[in-house]
Amino acid sequence: MPANLPPEYFEVEKTLRQARTAEEKIAIMEKLLSIIPRHKGTEKLVALYRSKIAKLKEEIERRPAARKGQLYRIEKSGAGQVIVIGPPNSGKSAVIRALTGVEVEVADFPFTTRLAAPYMMPFENIKIQLIDTPPITADFMESWLVEMIKMAEAVLVVLDAASPESSTLLEIIVNRLKEKKVELVSAETPVPPDRFPFIKRALLVLNKGDLGGAENLKEELEILFGRGLETVAVSALSLAGLEELRRRTFELLRIVRVYSKVPGKKPDYESPFILKKGSNIMDLARQVHKDFAEKLNYARVWNKQGTIAGLRVTRDYLLNDEDTVELHL
Ligand SMILES: Nc1nc2c(ncn2[C@@H]2O[C@H](COP(=O)(O)OP(=O)(O)OP(=O)(O)O)[C@@H](O)[C@H]2O)c(=O)[nH]1
Ligand SMILES: [Mg+2]
């Protein structure tokens, strides 16, 4: 009996040849199993993949513990580290390419990205680090990926707005992370420092907006998850929505940029100090120079809107984004 396999099967089957790790092979075979139509003619093929997957799973189990949890860490750089995750083929790499201008590998088949890699995204006068990652599916998640998510300061989840499966795929990701004790929350959620590795501020990026479907997906996600996670619609192809995505990514980090100035001189707007939201003049002084913190007498502040200009303030004055500060010893 002929197998009558759809063309998609052969597309995905090709990627199997390039798969290096047992985890990748399992993920691709699971994908193949989801594509193969079930009838008499495909029984043997289905059984073959099932037994191969079982063998690979045994192989993973037999690995020494150190190799199972491959140590993976990307050194932080810039104003903050944001990890970009999502289901296969949603356009994670394409979005990063559009945001950074770097030639990230993008291709029309799942599991194009195999390793995590950092890229720098310019936002106004600062740079934010974005980490591209391999996809997460029901059967596949690199063991080191969770550790990397825990270390990152925020998360972007890229979804394919044109795919009817996206909300299910998001649910799978949310649940897989929950199993590993990681919870995704909205930008405004306060996160206590001791919970930092486990509670991550996240934004849902509805990509491929040029194909339509972003509004539908947004509604569907609201029904499924309530208003818990916010969305932003973009297209890595038409470049729509990217400016908003940059700003929202910056806001996700909950940081402020502060310009320090010397009395009588202009501030340097090109190299702001980066502080956590909620920082005060003392926190800035500590970052400028450790002596400053001890000797600080008072400070003068100018805000971006121009409503505060040279106001004399005390050490506990809360800093806003793009404040200019003159420290007086
Ligand atoms: N129409 C359209 N296609 C897009 C867009 N973004 C990405 N694509 C296409 O979607 C496919 C997958 O893009 P990738 O960036 O490789 O997706 P990925 O999420 O990094 O995939 P993996 O690394 O395999 O997990 C490619 O064929 C892209 O050209 C978009 O905004 N619009
Ligand atoms: Mg990719």
Short mmCIF file of N, CA and C in Angstrom, two decimals, residues 175-304:
data_model
loop_
_atom_site.label_atom_id
_atom_site.label_comp_id
_atom_site.label_asym_id
_atom_site.label_seq_id
_atom_site.Cartn_x
_atom_site.Cartn_y
_atom_site.Cartn_z
N ASN A 175 3.21 26.30 29.63
CA ASN A 175 3.15 25.14 30.53
C ASN A 175 4.50 24.47 30.72
N ARG A 176 5.28 24.39 29.64
CA ARG A 176 6.61 23.78 29.77
C ARG A 176 7.47 24.60 30.72
N LEU A 177 7.34 25.93 30.63
CA LEU A 177 8.12 26.79 31.53
C LEU A 177 7.62 26.66 32.96
N LYS A 178 6.31 26.55 33.10
CA LYS A 178 5.73 26.38 34.44
C LYS A 178 6.27 25.13 35.11
N GLU A 179 6.38 24.05 34.31
CA GLU A 179 6.94 22.79 34.85
C GLU A 179 8.33 23.04 35.42
N LYS A 180 9.03 23.98 34.81
CA LYS A 180 10.40 24.30 35.27
C LYS A 180 10.37 25.48 36.24
N LYS A 181 9.19 25.80 36.75
CA LYS A 181 8.99 26.84 37.77
C LYS A 181 9.15 28.27 37.25
N VAL A 182 9.13 28.44 35.94
CA VAL A 182 9.27 29.78 35.39
C VAL A 182 7.91 30.28 34.94
N GLU A 183 7.57 31.50 35.40
CA GLU A 183 6.26 32.07 35.07
C GLU A 183 6.45 33.34 34.26
N LEU A 184 5.67 33.49 33.19
CA LEU A 184 5.75 34.72 32.39
C LEU A 184 4.67 35.68 32.86
N VAL A 185 5.06 36.94 33.09
CA VAL A 185 4.09 37.94 33.57
C VAL A 185 4.19 39.21 32.72
N SER A 186 3.20 40.09 32.89
CA SER A 186 3.15 41.30 32.07
C SER A 186 4.19 42.33 32.54
N ALA A 187 4.41 43.33 31.70
CA ALA A 187 5.47 44.32 31.92
C ALA A 187 5.37 45.03 33.26
N GLU A 188 4.13 45.25 33.73
CA GLU A 188 3.94 46.06 34.92
C GLU A 188 4.00 45.28 36.24
N THR A 189 4.10 43.96 36.14
CA THR A 189 4.08 43.15 37.36
C THR A 189 5.34 43.37 38.19
N PRO A 190 5.18 43.70 39.47
CA PRO A 190 6.38 43.84 40.31
C PRO A 190 6.98 42.46 40.58
N VAL A 191 8.30 42.36 40.53
CA VAL A 191 8.97 41.08 40.76
C VAL A 191 9.94 41.25 41.93
N PRO A 192 9.69 40.56 43.05
CA PRO A 192 10.62 40.66 44.18
C PRO A 192 11.98 40.07 43.77
N PRO A 193 13.09 40.66 44.23
CA PRO A 193 14.42 40.22 43.80
C PRO A 193 14.66 38.72 44.01
N ASP A 194 14.14 38.16 45.10
CA ASP A 194 14.40 36.73 45.34
C ASP A 194 13.62 35.82 44.39
N ARG A 195 12.62 36.40 43.72
CA ARG A 195 11.85 35.60 42.76
C ARG A 195 12.31 35.85 41.33
N PHE A 196 13.29 36.74 41.19
CA PHE A 196 13.71 37.17 39.86
C PHE A 196 13.97 36.04 38.84
N PRO A 197 14.68 34.97 39.23
CA PRO A 197 14.93 33.93 38.20
C PRO A 197 13.68 33.20 37.76
N PHE A 198 12.61 33.29 38.53
CA PHE A 198 11.44 32.45 38.25
C PHE A 198 10.23 33.22 37.70
N ILE A 199 10.24 34.54 37.90
CA ILE A 199 9.14 35.34 37.36
C ILE A 199 9.73 36.27 36.31
N LYS A 200 9.28 36.13 35.08
CA LYS A 200 9.89 36.89 33.99
C LYS A 200 8.87 37.78 33.31
N ARG A 201 9.19 39.05 33.18
CA ARG A 201 8.32 39.95 32.43
C ARG A 201 8.44 39.59 30.95
N ALA A 202 7.28 39.47 30.31
CA ALA A 202 7.30 39.01 28.92
C ALA A 202 6.31 39.80 28.07
N LEU A 203 6.60 39.83 26.78
CA LEU A 203 5.73 40.50 25.81
C LEU A 203 5.52 39.51 24.66
N LEU A 204 4.26 39.42 24.20
CA LEU A 204 3.98 38.50 23.08
C LEU A 204 4.10 39.29 21.78
N VAL A 205 4.98 38.84 20.90
CA VAL A 205 5.20 39.52 19.63
C VAL A 205 4.44 38.75 18.55
N LEU A 206 3.37 39.37 18.02
CA LEU A 206 2.58 38.69 17.00
C LEU A 206 3.18 39.07 15.65
N ASN A 207 4.02 38.17 15.14
CA ASN A 207 4.79 38.44 13.91
C ASN A 207 4.00 37.98 12.68
N LYS A 208 4.53 38.33 11.52
CA LYS A 208 3.93 38.01 10.22
C LYS A 208 2.59 38.73 10.05
N GLY A 209 2.49 39.90 10.63
CA GLY A 209 1.28 40.72 10.54
C GLY A 209 0.91 41.03 9.09
N ASP A 210 1.90 41.01 8.21
CA ASP A 210 1.64 41.28 6.78
C ASP A 210 0.71 40.23 6.17
N LEU A 211 0.66 39.04 6.81
CA LEU A 211 -0.21 37.97 6.28
C LEU A 211 -1.62 38.04 6.88
N GLY A 212 -1.84 39.01 7.78
CA GLY A 212 -3.14 39.13 8.45
C GLY A 212 -3.24 38.18 9.63
N GLY A 213 -4.27 38.36 10.44
CA GLY A 213 -4.48 37.40 11.53
C GLY A 213 -4.07 37.91 12.90
N ALA A 214 -3.37 39.05 12.95
CA ALA A 214 -2.88 39.55 14.25
C ALA A 214 -4.04 39.89 15.19
N GLU A 215 -5.08 40.52 14.63
CA GLU A 215 -6.23 40.91 15.48
C GLU A 215 -6.94 39.68 16.05
N ASN A 216 -7.13 38.70 15.17
CA ASN A 216 -7.78 37.44 15.60
C ASN A 216 -7.00 36.77 16.71
N LEU A 217 -5.69 36.67 16.50
CA LEU A 217 -4.85 35.99 17.48
C LEU A 217 -4.88 36.74 18.80
N LYS A 218 -4.86 38.08 18.71
CA LYS A 218 -4.88 38.88 19.93
C LYS A 218 -6.15 38.58 20.74
N GLU A 219 -7.28 38.53 20.03
CA GLU A 219 -8.55 38.24 20.72
C GLU A 219 -8.53 36.84 21.34
N GLU A 220 -8.02 35.90 20.55
CA GLU A 220 -7.98 34.51 21.01
C GLU A 220 -7.11 34.40 22.27
N LEU A 221 -5.98 35.11 22.26
CA LEU A 221 -5.08 35.05 23.41
C LEU A 221 -5.72 35.68 24.64
N GLU A 222 -6.51 36.74 24.40
CA GLU A 222 -7.19 37.38 25.53
C GLU A 222 -8.21 36.45 26.16
N ILE A 223 -8.87 35.67 25.33
CA ILE A 223 -9.85 34.71 25.85
C ILE A 223 -9.12 33.63 26.65
N LEU A 224 -8.01 33.15 26.11
CA LEU A 224 -7.28 32.06 26.75
C LEU A 224 -6.53 32.48 28.01
N PHE A 225 -5.86 33.64 27.94
CA PHE A 225 -4.97 34.03 29.03
C PHE A 225 -5.47 35.27 29.78
N GLY A 226 -6.65 35.75 29.45
CA GLY A 226 -7.10 37.00 30.04
C GLY A 226 -6.21 38.12 29.54
N ARG A 227 -6.07 39.19 30.31
CA ARG A 227 -5.21 40.28 29.86
C ARG A 227 -3.81 40.17 30.47
N GLY A 228 -3.51 38.95 30.93
CA GLY A 228 -2.24 38.72 31.63
C GLY A 228 -0.99 39.11 30.87
N LEU A 229 -0.93 38.75 29.59
CA LEU A 229 0.26 39.07 28.81
C LEU A 229 -0.11 40.01 27.67
N GLU A 230 0.69 41.08 27.53
CA GLU A 230 0.38 42.05 26.48
C GLU A 230 0.96 41.62 25.14
N THR A 231 0.36 42.16 24.07
CA THR A 231 0.81 41.78 22.73
C THR A 231 1.26 43.01 21.95
N VAL A 232 2.12 42.78 20.98
CA VAL A 232 2.46 43.83 20.03
C VAL A 232 2.52 43.18 18.64
N ALA A 233 1.83 43.79 17.67
CA ALA A 233 1.78 43.20 16.33
C ALA A 233 2.90 43.79 15.48
N VAL A 234 3.65 42.91 14.83
CA VAL A 234 4.75 43.38 13.97
C VAL A 234 4.80 42.55 12.68
N SER A 235 5.68 42.98 11.78
CA SER A 235 6.02 42.14 10.64
C SER A 235 7.51 42.31 10.36
N ALA A 236 8.23 41.20 10.44
CA ALA A 236 9.67 41.25 10.16
C ALA A 236 9.88 41.49 8.68
N LEU A 237 8.84 41.22 7.89
CA LEU A 237 8.95 41.38 6.44
C LEU A 237 8.69 42.82 6.02
N SER A 238 7.54 43.38 6.43
CA SER A 238 7.23 44.75 6.02
C SER A 238 7.83 45.77 6.99
N LEU A 239 8.37 45.29 8.10
CA LEU A 239 9.00 46.10 9.16
C LEU A 239 7.97 46.91 9.96
N ALA A 240 6.69 46.61 9.78
CA ALA A 240 5.65 47.33 10.55
C ALA A 240 5.76 46.99 12.03
N GLY A 241 5.52 47.97 12.88
CA GLY A 241 5.45 47.73 14.33
C GLY A 241 6.79 47.63 15.04
N LEU A 242 7.88 47.73 14.28
CA LEU A 242 9.19 47.50 14.93
C LEU A 242 9.57 48.59 15.91
N GLU A 243 9.21 49.85 15.57
CA GLU A 243 9.55 50.94 16.49
C GLU A 243 8.83 50.75 17.82
N GLU A 244 7.55 50.35 17.73
CA GLU A 244 6.81 50.12 18.96
C GLU A 244 7.43 48.96 19.75
N LEU A 245 7.84 47.92 19.02
CA LEU A 245 8.44 46.76 19.68
C LEU A 245 9.72 47.16 20.42
N ARG A 246 10.53 48.01 19.78
CA ARG A 246 11.76 48.49 20.45
C ARG A 246 11.42 49.17 21.77
N ARG A 247 10.44 50.11 21.71
CA ARG A 247 10.08 50.86 22.92
C ARG A 247 9.51 49.94 24.00
N ARG A 248 8.64 49.02 23.58
CA ARG A 248 8.01 48.12 24.55
C ARG A 248 9.07 47.18 25.17
N THR A 249 10.07 46.80 24.38
CA THR A 249 11.15 45.96 24.92
C THR A 249 11.93 46.74 25.97
N PHE A 250 12.19 48.01 25.66
CA PHE A 250 12.87 48.88 26.62
C PHE A 250 12.04 48.98 27.90
N GLU A 251 10.72 49.17 27.75
CA GLU A 251 9.85 49.31 28.92
C GLU A 251 9.80 48.03 29.76
N LEU A 252 9.92 46.90 29.06
CA LEU A 252 9.91 45.60 29.73
C LEU A 252 11.08 45.49 30.72
N LEU A 253 12.17 46.15 30.38
CA LEU A 253 13.37 46.08 31.23
C LEU A 253 13.23 46.91 32.50
N ARG A 254 12.29 47.83 32.49
CA ARG A 254 12.07 48.71 33.65
C ARG A 254 13.36 49.36 34.13
N ILE A 255 13.98 50.07 33.19
CA ILE A 255 15.20 50.80 33.52
C ILE A 255 15.00 52.27 33.17
N VAL A 256 15.84 53.13 33.72
CA VAL A 256 15.82 54.55 33.36
C VAL A 256 17.22 54.95 32.88
N ARG A 257 17.23 55.90 31.93
CA ARG A 257 18.50 56.44 31.45
C ARG A 257 18.71 57.78 32.14
N VAL A 258 19.86 57.98 32.72
CA VAL A 258 20.13 59.24 33.41
C VAL A 258 21.42 59.84 32.88
N TYR A 259 21.36 61.14 32.56
CA TYR A 259 22.55 61.84 32.06
C TYR A 259 23.16 62.59 33.23
N SER A 260 24.45 62.38 33.42
CA SER A 260 25.10 63.12 34.50
C SER A 260 25.83 64.29 33.87
N LYS A 261 25.83 65.45 34.54
CA LYS A 261 26.53 66.59 33.98
C LYS A 261 27.38 67.28 35.02
N VAL A 262 28.42 67.92 34.52
CA VAL A 262 29.32 68.69 35.38
C VAL A 262 28.78 70.12 35.37
N PRO A 263 28.75 70.82 36.53
CA PRO A 263 28.24 72.19 36.55
C PRO A 263 28.87 73.06 35.45
N GLY A 264 28.03 73.78 34.73
CA GLY A 264 28.53 74.68 33.69
C GLY A 264 28.77 74.01 32.35
N LYS A 265 28.62 72.68 32.31
CA LYS A 265 28.86 71.98 31.03
C LYS A 265 27.59 71.26 30.55
N LYS A 266 27.60 70.89 29.27
CA LYS A 266 26.46 70.15 28.70
C LYS A 266 26.57 68.67 29.06
N PRO A 267 25.43 68.01 29.31
CA PRO A 267 25.52 66.57 29.58
C PRO A 267 25.87 65.77 28.33
N ASP A 268 26.34 64.54 28.52
CA ASP A 268 26.65 63.67 27.41
C ASP A 268 25.42 62.78 27.15
N TYR A 269 24.66 63.13 26.10
CA TYR A 269 23.43 62.38 25.83
C TYR A 269 23.69 61.04 25.16
N GLU A 270 24.94 60.80 24.77
CA GLU A 270 25.25 59.57 24.06
C GLU A 270 25.54 58.39 24.99
N SER A 271 25.89 58.70 26.24
CA SER A 271 26.22 57.57 27.12
C SER A 271 25.54 57.73 28.49
N PRO A 272 24.24 57.44 28.51
CA PRO A 272 23.51 57.56 29.77
C PRO A 272 23.93 56.49 30.78
N PHE A 273 23.74 56.79 32.05
CA PHE A 273 23.85 55.76 33.08
C PHE A 273 22.53 54.99 33.06
N ILE A 274 22.63 53.69 33.24
CA ILE A 274 21.42 52.85 33.24
C ILE A 274 21.14 52.41 34.68
N LEU A 275 19.96 52.74 35.16
CA LEU A 275 19.58 52.35 36.53
C LEU A 275 18.21 51.68 36.51
N LYS A 276 17.98 50.87 37.55
CA LYS A 276 16.66 50.25 37.68
C LYS A 276 15.63 51.32 37.97
N LYS A 277 14.40 51.14 37.47
CA LYS A 277 13.31 52.05 37.84
C LYS A 277 13.19 52.04 39.36
N GLY A 278 12.97 53.20 39.94
CA GLY A 278 12.88 53.25 41.41
C GLY A 278 14.20 53.64 42.06
N SER A 279 15.25 53.85 41.24
CA SER A 279 16.54 54.27 41.80
C SER A 279 16.49 55.75 42.14
N ASN A 280 17.33 56.15 43.11
CA ASN A 280 17.37 57.56 43.49
C ASN A 280 18.75 58.17 43.23
N ILE A 281 18.90 59.42 43.63
CA ILE A 281 20.15 60.15 43.41
C ILE A 281 21.36 59.40 44.00
N MET A 282 21.16 58.81 45.17
CA MET A 282 22.26 58.06 45.80
C MET A 282 22.72 56.89 44.94
N ASP A 283 21.75 56.18 44.35
CA ASP A 283 22.09 55.05 43.48
C ASP A 283 22.91 55.52 42.29
N LEU A 284 22.54 56.68 41.76
CA LEU A 284 23.28 57.24 40.63
C LEU A 284 24.70 57.59 41.08
N ALA A 285 24.80 58.28 42.20
CA ALA A 285 26.11 58.71 42.70
C ALA A 285 27.04 57.50 42.86
N ARG A 286 26.51 56.41 43.38
CA ARG A 286 27.31 55.19 43.56
C ARG A 286 27.82 54.68 42.22
N GLN A 287 26.97 54.80 41.20
CA GLN A 287 27.40 54.29 39.90
C GLN A 287 28.43 55.20 39.23
N VAL A 288 28.30 56.50 39.46
CA VAL A 288 29.23 57.45 38.84
C VAL A 288 30.62 57.26 39.45
N HIS A 289 30.70 57.21 40.75
CA HIS A 289 31.99 57.04 41.42
C HIS A 289 31.74 56.71 42.88
N LYS A 290 32.47 55.75 43.42
CA LYS A 290 32.15 55.35 44.79
C LYS A 290 32.39 56.48 45.79
N ASP A 291 33.36 57.36 45.48
CA ASP A 291 33.62 58.52 46.36
C ASP A 291 32.43 59.47 46.37
N PHE A 292 31.79 59.58 45.22
CA PHE A 292 30.66 60.52 45.10
C PHE A 292 29.58 60.19 46.11
N ALA A 293 29.32 58.91 46.27
CA ALA A 293 28.24 58.48 47.15
C ALA A 293 28.50 58.96 48.58
N GLU A 294 29.77 58.86 48.99
CA GLU A 294 30.10 59.29 50.36
C GLU A 294 30.04 60.80 50.52
N LYS A 295 30.56 61.49 49.50
CA LYS A 295 30.73 62.94 49.65
C LYS A 295 29.55 63.76 49.15
N LEU A 296 28.56 63.10 48.58
CA LEU A 296 27.46 63.84 47.96
C LEU A 296 26.77 64.79 48.93
N ASN A 297 26.59 66.01 48.48
CA ASN A 297 25.94 67.02 49.31
C ASN A 297 24.49 67.19 48.84
N TYR A 298 24.34 67.60 47.59
CA TYR A 298 22.99 67.70 47.01
C TYR A 298 23.12 67.51 45.49
N ALA A 299 21.97 67.54 44.81
CA ALA A 299 22.00 67.39 43.35
C ALA A 299 21.01 68.36 42.72
N ARG A 300 21.24 68.65 41.44
CA ARG A 300 20.26 69.43 40.68
C ARG A 300 19.72 68.55 39.55
N VAL A 301 18.43 68.69 39.30
CA VAL A 301 17.78 67.81 38.31
C VAL A 301 17.04 68.60 37.24
N TRP A 302 17.16 68.14 36.00
CA TRP A 302 16.37 68.64 34.87
C TRP A 302 15.61 67.45 34.30
N ASN A 303 14.34 67.61 33.98
CA ASN A 303 13.66 66.47 33.35
C ASN A 303 13.50 66.71 31.86
N LYS A 304 13.09 65.64 31.17
CA LYS A 304 13.03 65.67 29.71
C LYS A 304 11.97 66.65 29.22
#
